């Protein structure tokens, strides 16, 4: 069976910030994202799911070294824009499966989530794109998660070679 | 100023499904995603943000033609796994900015969100990857959103050439 996943990587040097209760009004997302951008902080991932009863949650993944400054920007912007609380977490690991032909996407996402669930690992965040699926887990589970996903896709686990930074 | 966005596309043939109150317990995401995968339904995008007070929301973007079957799968799985309500929406447009060098990511996301906000367009979902930023808006705002994002990145708006399906 041809599995179009050609690599799995882990990033242990990231943190997440979640802004809850982001008002579902135009221009608010722009205000939040803009506040970070103007400090030249690199945002690895932005996730905002569909609003529910007038608000949405927005999560950002940034490098650990940028967490403090990103938090300052988020807290100021959240307060100004009427968003809710800002929470964060440093001890996360982001595991990404990358593939050229992720057309059979749903099978790959299911396989990745199942591999983690079977290993007893709790999934904290999921995002997909045409060429990758990223899952966030606790950093303590990172190495085990990487191995489980490698195994699920029949790839060789080479910790030094595949770890990202 | 070198802007690494080389194209903007719109997809008007997609629908979203949101499962609220997904229990934050290992194996649950696998159950939901697996239920769709085993029906061979292509999932365009999976988004699950960080859990809050024991549950998370998961949203899926699928092709309009697959909505009914995807919903059946989601409702059955949600009920079995103790998740909350399943909501959906057909009238969405997904606008994606794609670029080779999205290293200056945060500036691009900010520019895209700002362009939409300034145009009076409400953002319903945001996801980013290394090479793209996707935003979901109401389908009625789709064409205007596409134009606004083209303009924001100094690209020529060619409706026929750039519309995706
Ligand atoms: C929630 C947030 O995305 C809002 N809808 C906006 O457009 O800015
Ligand atoms: C919420 C959902 O992702 C759950 N944490 C799981 O691992 O399946």
CSV table of C-alpha atoms and ligand atoms in Angstrom, one decimal:
chain,number,residue,atom,x,y,z
A,1,UNK,CA,0.0,0.0,0.0
A,2,UNK,CA,1.5,3.3,-1.1
A,3,UNK,CA,1.6,5.6,1.8
A,4,UNK,CA,2.4,9.2,0.8
A,5,UNK,CA,4.0,10.2,4.1
A,6,UNK,CA,7.7,10.7,3.5
A,7,UNK,CA,8.8,12.1,6.8
A,8,UNK,CA,7.8,12.8,10.4
A,9,UNK,CA,9.4,15.6,12.4
A,10,UNK,CA,9.1,16.8,16.0
A,11,UNK,CA,9.5,20.3,17.3
A,12,UNK,CA,10.1,20.6,21.1
A,13,UNK,CA,11.0,24.3,21.1
A,14,UNK,CA,7.5,25.7,20.7
A,15,UNK,CA,4.9,27.1,23.0
A,16,UNK,CA,1.2,27.7,22.5
A,17,UNK,CA,-0.9,30.7,23.4
A,18,UNK,CA,-4.7,30.5,23.4
A,19,UNK,CA,-7.0,33.5,23.4
A,20,UNK,CA,-10.5,32.5,24.4
A,21,UNK,CA,-13.7,34.4,23.8
A,22,UNK,CA,-12.4,36.3,20.7
A,23,UNK,CA,-15.4,38.4,19.6
A,24,UNK,CA,-16.8,37.2,16.3
A,25,UNK,CA,-16.7,40.6,14.8
A,26,UNK,CA,-14.8,41.7,11.7
A,27,UNK,CA,-11.3,43.1,12.3
A,28,UNK,CA,-10.8,41.4,15.6
A,29,UNK,CA,-8.6,38.5,14.3
A,30,UNK,CA,-6.7,41.2,12.4
A,31,UNK,CA,-6.1,43.1,15.6
A,32,UNK,CA,-4.8,40.0,17.4
A,33,UNK,CA,-2.6,38.7,14.6
A,34,UNK,CA,-1.4,42.3,13.8
A,35,UNK,CA,-0.3,42.9,17.4
A,36,UNK,CA,2.1,40.0,17.2
A,37,UNK,CA,3.2,40.8,13.7
A,38,UNK,CA,4.2,44.3,14.5
A,39,UNK,CA,6.7,43.0,17.1
A,40,UNK,CA,8.2,40.8,14.4
A,41,UNK,CA,7.5,37.6,16.2
A,42,UNK,CA,7.3,34.6,14.0
A,43,UNK,CA,4.1,32.7,14.4
A,44,UNK,CA,4.5,29.1,13.5
A,45,UNK,CA,0.8,28.2,13.4
A,46,UNK,CA,-2.4,30.1,13.7
A,47,UNK,CA,-5.6,28.2,14.4
A,48,UNK,CA,-9.0,29.7,14.8
A,49,UNK,CA,-12.0,27.3,14.8
A,50,UNK,CA,-15.5,28.3,13.8
A,51,UNK,CA,-17.1,30.8,16.2
A,52,UNK,CA,-19.7,29.5,18.7
A,53,UNK,CA,-22.3,31.8,20.3
A,54,UNK,CA,-20.5,34.9,19.3
A,55,UNK,CA,-16.9,34.1,20.1
A,56,UNK,CA,-14.1,31.9,18.9
A,57,UNK,CA,-10.9,30.6,20.4
A,58,UNK,CA,-7.6,31.4,18.6
A,59,UNK,CA,-4.4,29.5,19.3
A,60,UNK,CA,-0.9,30.5,18.2
A,61,UNK,CA,2.2,28.4,18.2
A,62,UNK,CA,5.4,30.4,18.7
A,63,UNK,CA,9.0,29.5,19.5
A,64,UNK,CA,9.7,29.2,23.2
A,65,UNK,CA,12.1,32.1,23.1
A,66,UNK,CA,9.3,34.4,21.7
A,67,UNK,CA,6.7,33.3,24.2
A,68,UNK,CA,7.1,36.1,26.7
A,69,UNK,CA,6.9,38.9,24.1
A,70,UNK,CA,4.1,37.2,22.2
A,71,UNK,CA,2.1,36.9,25.5
A,72,UNK,CA,2.6,40.6,26.2
A,73,UNK,CA,1.3,41.4,22.7
A,74,UNK,CA,-1.7,39.0,23.1
A,75,UNK,CA,-2.7,40.2,26.5
A,76,UNK,CA,-2.7,43.8,25.5
A,77,UNK,CA,-4.5,43.1,22.3
A,78,UNK,CA,-7.0,40.8,23.9
A,79,UNK,CA,-7.9,43.4,26.5
A,80,UNK,CA,-8.3,46.1,23.9
A,81,UNK,CA,-10.4,44.0,21.6
A,82,UNK,CA,-12.7,42.6,24.4
A,83,UNK,CA,-11.4,39.0,24.1
A,84,UNK,CA,-11.4,36.7,27.1
A,85,UNK,CA,-8.6,35.1,28.9
A,86,UNK,CA,-5.2,34.4,27.5
A,87,UNK,CA,-3.7,31.0,28.5
A,88,UNK,CA,-0.4,29.4,27.5
A,89,UNK,CA,1.7,26.3,27.7
A,90,UNK,CA,5.4,25.8,27.2
A,91,UNK,CA,5.7,22.1,27.5
A,92,UNK,CA,4.3,21.0,24.2
A,93,UNK,CA,5.7,19.0,21.3
A,94,UNK,CA,4.6,19.4,17.8
A,95,UNK,CA,4.7,16.2,15.6
A,96,UNK,CA,4.2,16.7,11.9
A,97,UNK,CA,3.8,14.1,9.2
A,98,UNK,CA,4.8,15.5,5.8
A,99,UNK,CA,3.9,14.0,2.4
A,100,UNK,CA,4.0,15.0,-1.2
A,101,UNK,CA,0.7,13.3,-2.1
A,102,UNK,CA,-1.5,13.7,0.8
A,103,UNK,CA,-4.6,13.3,-1.4
A,104,UNK,CA,-5.6,10.3,0.7
A,105,UNK,CA,-5.5,12.8,3.6
A,106,UNK,CA,-8.2,11.4,5.7
A,107,UNK,CA,-6.7,8.0,5.9
A,108,UNK,CA,-3.4,9.5,7.0
A,109,UNK,CA,-4.9,11.7,9.7
A,110,UNK,CA,-6.9,8.8,11.0
A,111,UNK,CA,-3.8,6.6,11.1
A,112,UNK,CA,-1.8,9.2,12.9
A,113,UNK,CA,-4.5,10.0,15.5
A,114,UNK,CA,-5.0,6.2,16.0
A,115,UNK,CA,-1.3,5.6,16.5
A,116,UNK,CA,-1.2,8.2,19.2
A,117,UNK,CA,-4.4,7.1,20.9
A,118,UNK,CA,-3.3,3.5,20.9
A,119,UNK,CA,0.0,4.6,22.5
A,120,UNK,CA,-2.0,6.3,25.3
A,121,UNK,CA,-1.1,9.8,24.1
A,122,UNK,CA,-3.5,12.6,24.4
A,123,UNK,CA,-3.8,14.9,21.4
A,124,UNK,CA,-4.1,18.6,22.2
A,125,UNK,CA,-4.3,20.2,18.8
A,126,UNK,CA,-4.7,19.1,15.2
A,127,UNK,CA,-4.1,21.1,12.0
A,128,UNK,CA,-3.8,19.9,8.4
A,129,UNK,CA,-2.7,21.3,5.1
A,130,UNK,CA,-2.2,19.9,1.7
A,131,UNK,CA,1.2,18.6,2.5
A,132,UNK,CA,1.2,18.0,6.3
A,133,UNK,CA,-0.6,17.1,9.4
A,134,UNK,CA,0.5,18.5,12.7
A,135,UNK,CA,-0.5,17.3,16.0
A,136,UNK,CA,0.4,18.8,19.4
A,137,UNK,CA,1.0,16.7,22.4
A,138,UNK,CA,2.6,17.2,25.9
A,139,UNK,CA,6.3,17.5,25.5
A,140,UNK,CA,6.8,14.6,27.9
A,141,UNK,CA,5.0,12.4,25.3
A,142,UNK,CA,6.9,13.8,22.4
A,143,UNK,CA,9.5,11.1,21.8
A,144,UNK,CA,7.0,8.3,22.2
A,145,UNK,CA,4.6,10.2,19.8
A,146,UNK,CA,7.3,10.5,17.2
A,147,UNK,CA,8.2,6.8,17.4
A,148,UNK,CA,4.5,5.8,17.2
A,149,UNK,CA,3.9,7.9,14.1
A,150,UNK,CA,7.0,6.6,12.4
A,151,UNK,CA,5.9,3.1,13.1
A,152,UNK,CA,2.4,3.8,11.9
A,153,UNK,CA,3.8,4.9,8.5
A,154,UNK,CA,6.5,2.3,8.2
A,155,UNK,CA,9.3,4.8,8.5
A,156,UNK,CA,12.6,4.3,10.2
A,157,UNK,CA,12.9,6.2,13.4
A,158,UNK,CA,16.2,8.1,13.5
A,159,UNK,CA,15.9,10.5,16.4
A,160,UNK,CA,18.9,12.7,15.6
A,161,UNK,CA,18.2,12.9,11.9
A,162,UNK,CA,14.5,13.7,12.1
A,163,UNK,CA,14.2,15.9,15.2
A,164,UNK,CA,13.6,19.5,14.1
A,165,UNK,CA,15.9,21.9,16.1
B,1,UNK,CA,9.1,44.9,-0.5
B,2,UNK,CA,9.4,41.3,-1.4
B,3,UNK,CA,6.1,39.5,-0.6
B,4,UNK,CA,6.4,35.8,-0.7
B,5,UNK,CA,2.8,35.2,-1.6
B,6,UNK,CA,2.6,33.9,-5.1
B,7,UNK,CA,-1.1,33.1,-5.5
B,8,UNK,CA,-4.5,33.3,-3.9
B,9,UNK,CA,-7.2,30.8,-4.5
B,10,UNK,CA,-10.8,30.4,-3.5
B,11,UNK,CA,-12.9,27.3,-3.1
B,12,UNK,CA,-16.6,27.7,-3.0
B,13,UNK,CA,-17.5,24.0,-3.1
B,14,UNK,CA,-16.8,23.1,0.5
B,15,UNK,CA,-18.8,22.8,3.7
B,16,UNK,CA,-17.7,22.7,7.3
B,17,UNK,CA,-18.8,20.4,10.1
B,18,UNK,CA,-18.1,21.3,13.7
B,19,UNK,CA,-18.2,18.8,16.5
B,20,UNK,CA,-18.4,20.6,19.9
B,21,UNK,CA,-17.6,19.2,23.2
B,22,UNK,CA,-15.1,16.5,22.0
B,23,UNK,CA,-14.0,14.8,25.2
B,24,UNK,CA,-10.3,15.5,25.9
B,25,UNK,CA,-9.4,11.8,26.3
B,26,UNK,CA,-7.0,9.9,24.2
B,27,UNK,CA,-8.4,8.0,21.3
B,28,UNK,CA,-11.4,10.3,20.8
B,29,UNK,CA,-10.0,12.3,17.9
B,30,UNK,CA,-8.9,9.0,16.4
B,31,UNK,CA,-12.5,7.8,16.6
B,32,UNK,CA,-14.0,10.8,14.9
B,33,UNK,CA,-11.4,11.1,12.2
B,34,UNK,CA,-11.4,7.4,11.7
B,35,UNK,CA,-15.2,7.3,11.2
B,36,UNK,CA,-14.9,9.6,8.3
B,37,UNK,CA,-11.9,7.9,6.8
B,38,UNK,CA,-13.5,4.5,6.7
B,39,UNK,CA,-16.1,5.9,4.4
B,40,UNK,CA,-13.4,7.2,2.1
B,41,UNK,CA,-14.5,10.7,2.4
B,42,UNK,CA,-11.8,13.2,1.6
B,43,UNK,CA,-11.3,15.7,4.4
B,44,UNK,CA,-9.8,19.0,3.2
B,45,UNK,CA,-9.0,20.4,6.5
B,46,UNK,CA,-9.1,19.2,10.1
B,47,UNK,CA,-8.8,21.8,12.9
B,48,UNK,CA,-8.9,21.0,16.5
B,49,UNK,CA,-7.9,23.8,18.9
B,50,UNK,CA,-6.5,23.3,22.4
B,51,UNK,CA,-9.0,21.7,24.8
B,52,UNK,CA,-10.7,23.9,27.4
B,53,UNK,CA,-12.2,22.5,30.6
B,54,UNK,CA,-12.1,19.0,29.4
B,55,UNK,CA,-13.4,19.3,25.9
B,56,UNK,CA,-12.4,20.7,22.5
B,57,UNK,CA,-14.1,21.7,19.3
B,58,UNK,CA,-13.1,19.9,16.1
B,59,UNK,CA,-14.0,21.3,12.7
B,60,UNK,CA,-13.7,19.5,9.4
B,61,UNK,CA,-13.9,21.0,5.9
B,62,UNK,CA,-15.2,18.6,3.3
B,63,UNK,CA,-16.5,19.0,-0.3
B,64,UNK,CA,-20.2,19.9,-0.5
B,65,UNK,CA,-21.0,16.7,-2.3
B,66,UNK,CA,-19.6,14.7,0.7
B,67,UNK,CA,-21.4,16.7,3.4
B,68,UNK,CA,-24.3,14.4,3.9
B,69,UNK,CA,-22.3,11.3,4.3
B,70,UNK,CA,-19.7,13.0,6.4
B,71,UNK,CA,-22.4,14.3,8.7
B,72,UNK,CA,-23.8,10.9,9.1
B,73,UNK,CA,-20.4,9.6,10.1
B,74,UNK,CA,-19.8,12.5,12.5
B,75,UNK,CA,-23.1,12.3,14.2
B,76,UNK,CA,-22.8,8.5,14.8
B,77,UNK,CA,-19.3,8.8,16.0
B,78,UNK,CA,-20.0,11.9,18.2
B,79,UNK,CA,-22.8,10.1,19.9
B,80,UNK,CA,-20.7,7.0,20.5
B,81,UNK,CA,-17.8,9.0,21.8
B,82,UNK,CA,-19.8,11.3,24.1
B,83,UNK,CA,-19.1,14.4,22.1
B,84,UNK,CA,-21.5,17.3,22.0
B,85,UNK,CA,-23.6,18.7,19.2
B,86,UNK,CA,-22.6,18.5,15.5
B,87,UNK,CA,-23.3,21.6,13.5
B,88,UNK,CA,-22.6,22.4,9.9
B,89,UNK,CA,-22.7,25.0,7.2
B,90,UNK,CA,-22.6,24.8,3.4
B,91,UNK,CA,-22.4,28.4,2.4
B,92,UNK,CA,-18.7,28.9,3.1
B,93,UNK,CA,-15.8,30.1,0.9
B,94,UNK,CA,-12.3,29.1,1.7
B,95,UNK,CA,-9.6,31.7,0.6
B,96,UNK,CA,-6.0,30.5,0.6
B,97,UNK,CA,-2.9,32.5,0.1
B,98,UNK,CA,0.0,30.4,-1.0
B,99,UNK,CA,3.7,31.2,-1.0
B,100,UNK,CA,7.0,29.5,-1.3
B,101,UNK,CA,8.8,31.5,1.4
B,102,UNK,CA,6.3,32.1,4.1
B,103,UNK,CA,9.0,32.6,6.6
B,104,UNK,CA,7.7,36.1,7.3
B,105,UNK,CA,4.5,34.3,8.1
B,106,UNK,CA,3.1,36.6,10.7
B,107,UNK,CA,3.2,39.6,8.5
B,108,UNK,CA,1.3,37.8,5.8
B,109,UNK,CA,-1.4,36.5,8.1
B,110,UNK,CA,-1.8,40.0,9.6
B,111,UNK,CA,-2.0,41.5,6.1
B,112,UNK,CA,-4.6,39.0,5.0
B,113,UNK,CA,-6.8,39.3,8.1
B,114,UNK,CA,-6.5,43.1,8.0
B,115,UNK,CA,-7.5,43.2,4.3
B,116,UNK,CA,-10.6,41.2,5.1
B,117,UNK,CA,-11.5,43.2,8.2
B,118,UNK,CA,-11.1,46.5,6.4
B,119,UNK,CA,-13.4,45.2,3.7
B,120,UNK,CA,-16.0,44.5,6.3
B,121,UNK,CA,-15.7,40.7,5.9
B,122,UNK,CA,-16.1,38.5,9.0
B,123,UNK,CA,-13.5,35.7,9.4
B,124,UNK,CA,-14.9,32.3,10.5
B,125,UNK,CA,-11.8,30.1,10.5
B,126,UNK,CA,-8.1,30.5,10.2
B,127,UNK,CA,-5.4,27.8,9.6
B,128,UNK,CA,-1.8,28.2,8.6
B,129,UNK,CA,0.9,25.9,7.3
B,130,UNK,CA,4.4,26.4,6.2
B,131,UNK,CA,3.2,27.3,2.7
B,132,UNK,CA,-0.3,28.6,3.0
B,133,UNK,CA,-2.8,30.5,5.0
B,134,UNK,CA,-6.4,29.6,4.7
B,135,UNK,CA,-9.3,31.7,5.9
B,136,UNK,CA,-13.0,30.7,5.7
B,137,UNK,CA,-15.7,33.4,5.2
B,138,UNK,CA,-19.4,33.3,4.2
B,139,UNK,CA,-19.7,32.2,0.6
B,140,UNK,CA,-21.6,35.5,-0.1
B,141,UNK,CA,-18.4,37.3,0.8
B,142,UNK,CA,-16.1,35.0,-1.2
B,143,UNK,CA,-15.6,37.0,-4.3
B,144,UNK,CA,-15.0,40.2,-2.4
B,145,UNK,CA,-12.6,38.4,-0.1
B,146,UNK,CA,-10.6,37.0,-3.0
B,147,UNK,CA,-10.3,40.5,-4.5
B,148,UNK,CA,-9.3,42.1,-1.2
B,149,UNK,CA,-6.6,39.5,-0.6
B,150,UNK,CA,-5.3,39.8,-4.2
B,151,UNK,CA,-5.1,43.6,-3.7
B,152,UNK,CA,-3.4,43.3,-0.3
B,153,UNK,CA,-0.6,41.3,-1.9
B,154,UNK,CA,-0.3,43.3,-5.1
B,155,UNK,CA,-1.5,40.4,-7.2
B,156,UNK,CA,-3.6,40.6,-10.3
B,157,UNK,CA,-7.2,39.4,-9.8
B,158,UNK,CA,-8.1,37.0,-12.6
B,159,UNK,CA,-11.4,35.4,-11.4
B,160,UNK,CA,-11.5,32.6,-14.0
B,161,UNK,CA,-7.8,31.7,-13.7
B,162,UNK,CA,-7.6,31.7,-9.9
B,163,UNK,CA,-10.9,30.2,-8.8
B,164,UNK,CA,-10.4,26.7,-7.6
B,165,UNK,CA,-13.1,24.4,-9.1
C,1,LIG,C1,-13.3,35.6,15.4
C,1,LIG,C2,-12.7,36.6,14.5
C,1,LIG,O1,-12.0,35.8,13.4
C,1,LIG,C3,-13.6,37.5,13.8
C,1,LIG,N1,-14.7,36.8,13.2
C,1,LIG,C4,-12.9,38.4,12.8
C,1,LIG,O2,-13.2,38.4,11.7
C,1,LIG,O3,-12.0,39.1,13.1
C,2,LIG,C1,-9.8,16.2,22.0
C,2,LIG,C2,-9.1,15.0,21.5
C,2,LIG,O1,-8.1,15.4,20.6
C,2,LIG,C3,-8.5,14.1,22.5
C,2,LIG,N1,-7.6,14.9,23.3
C,2,LIG,C4,-7.8,12.9,21.9
C,2,LIG,O2,-6.7,12.7,22.0
C,2,LIG,O3,-8.4,12.2,21.1
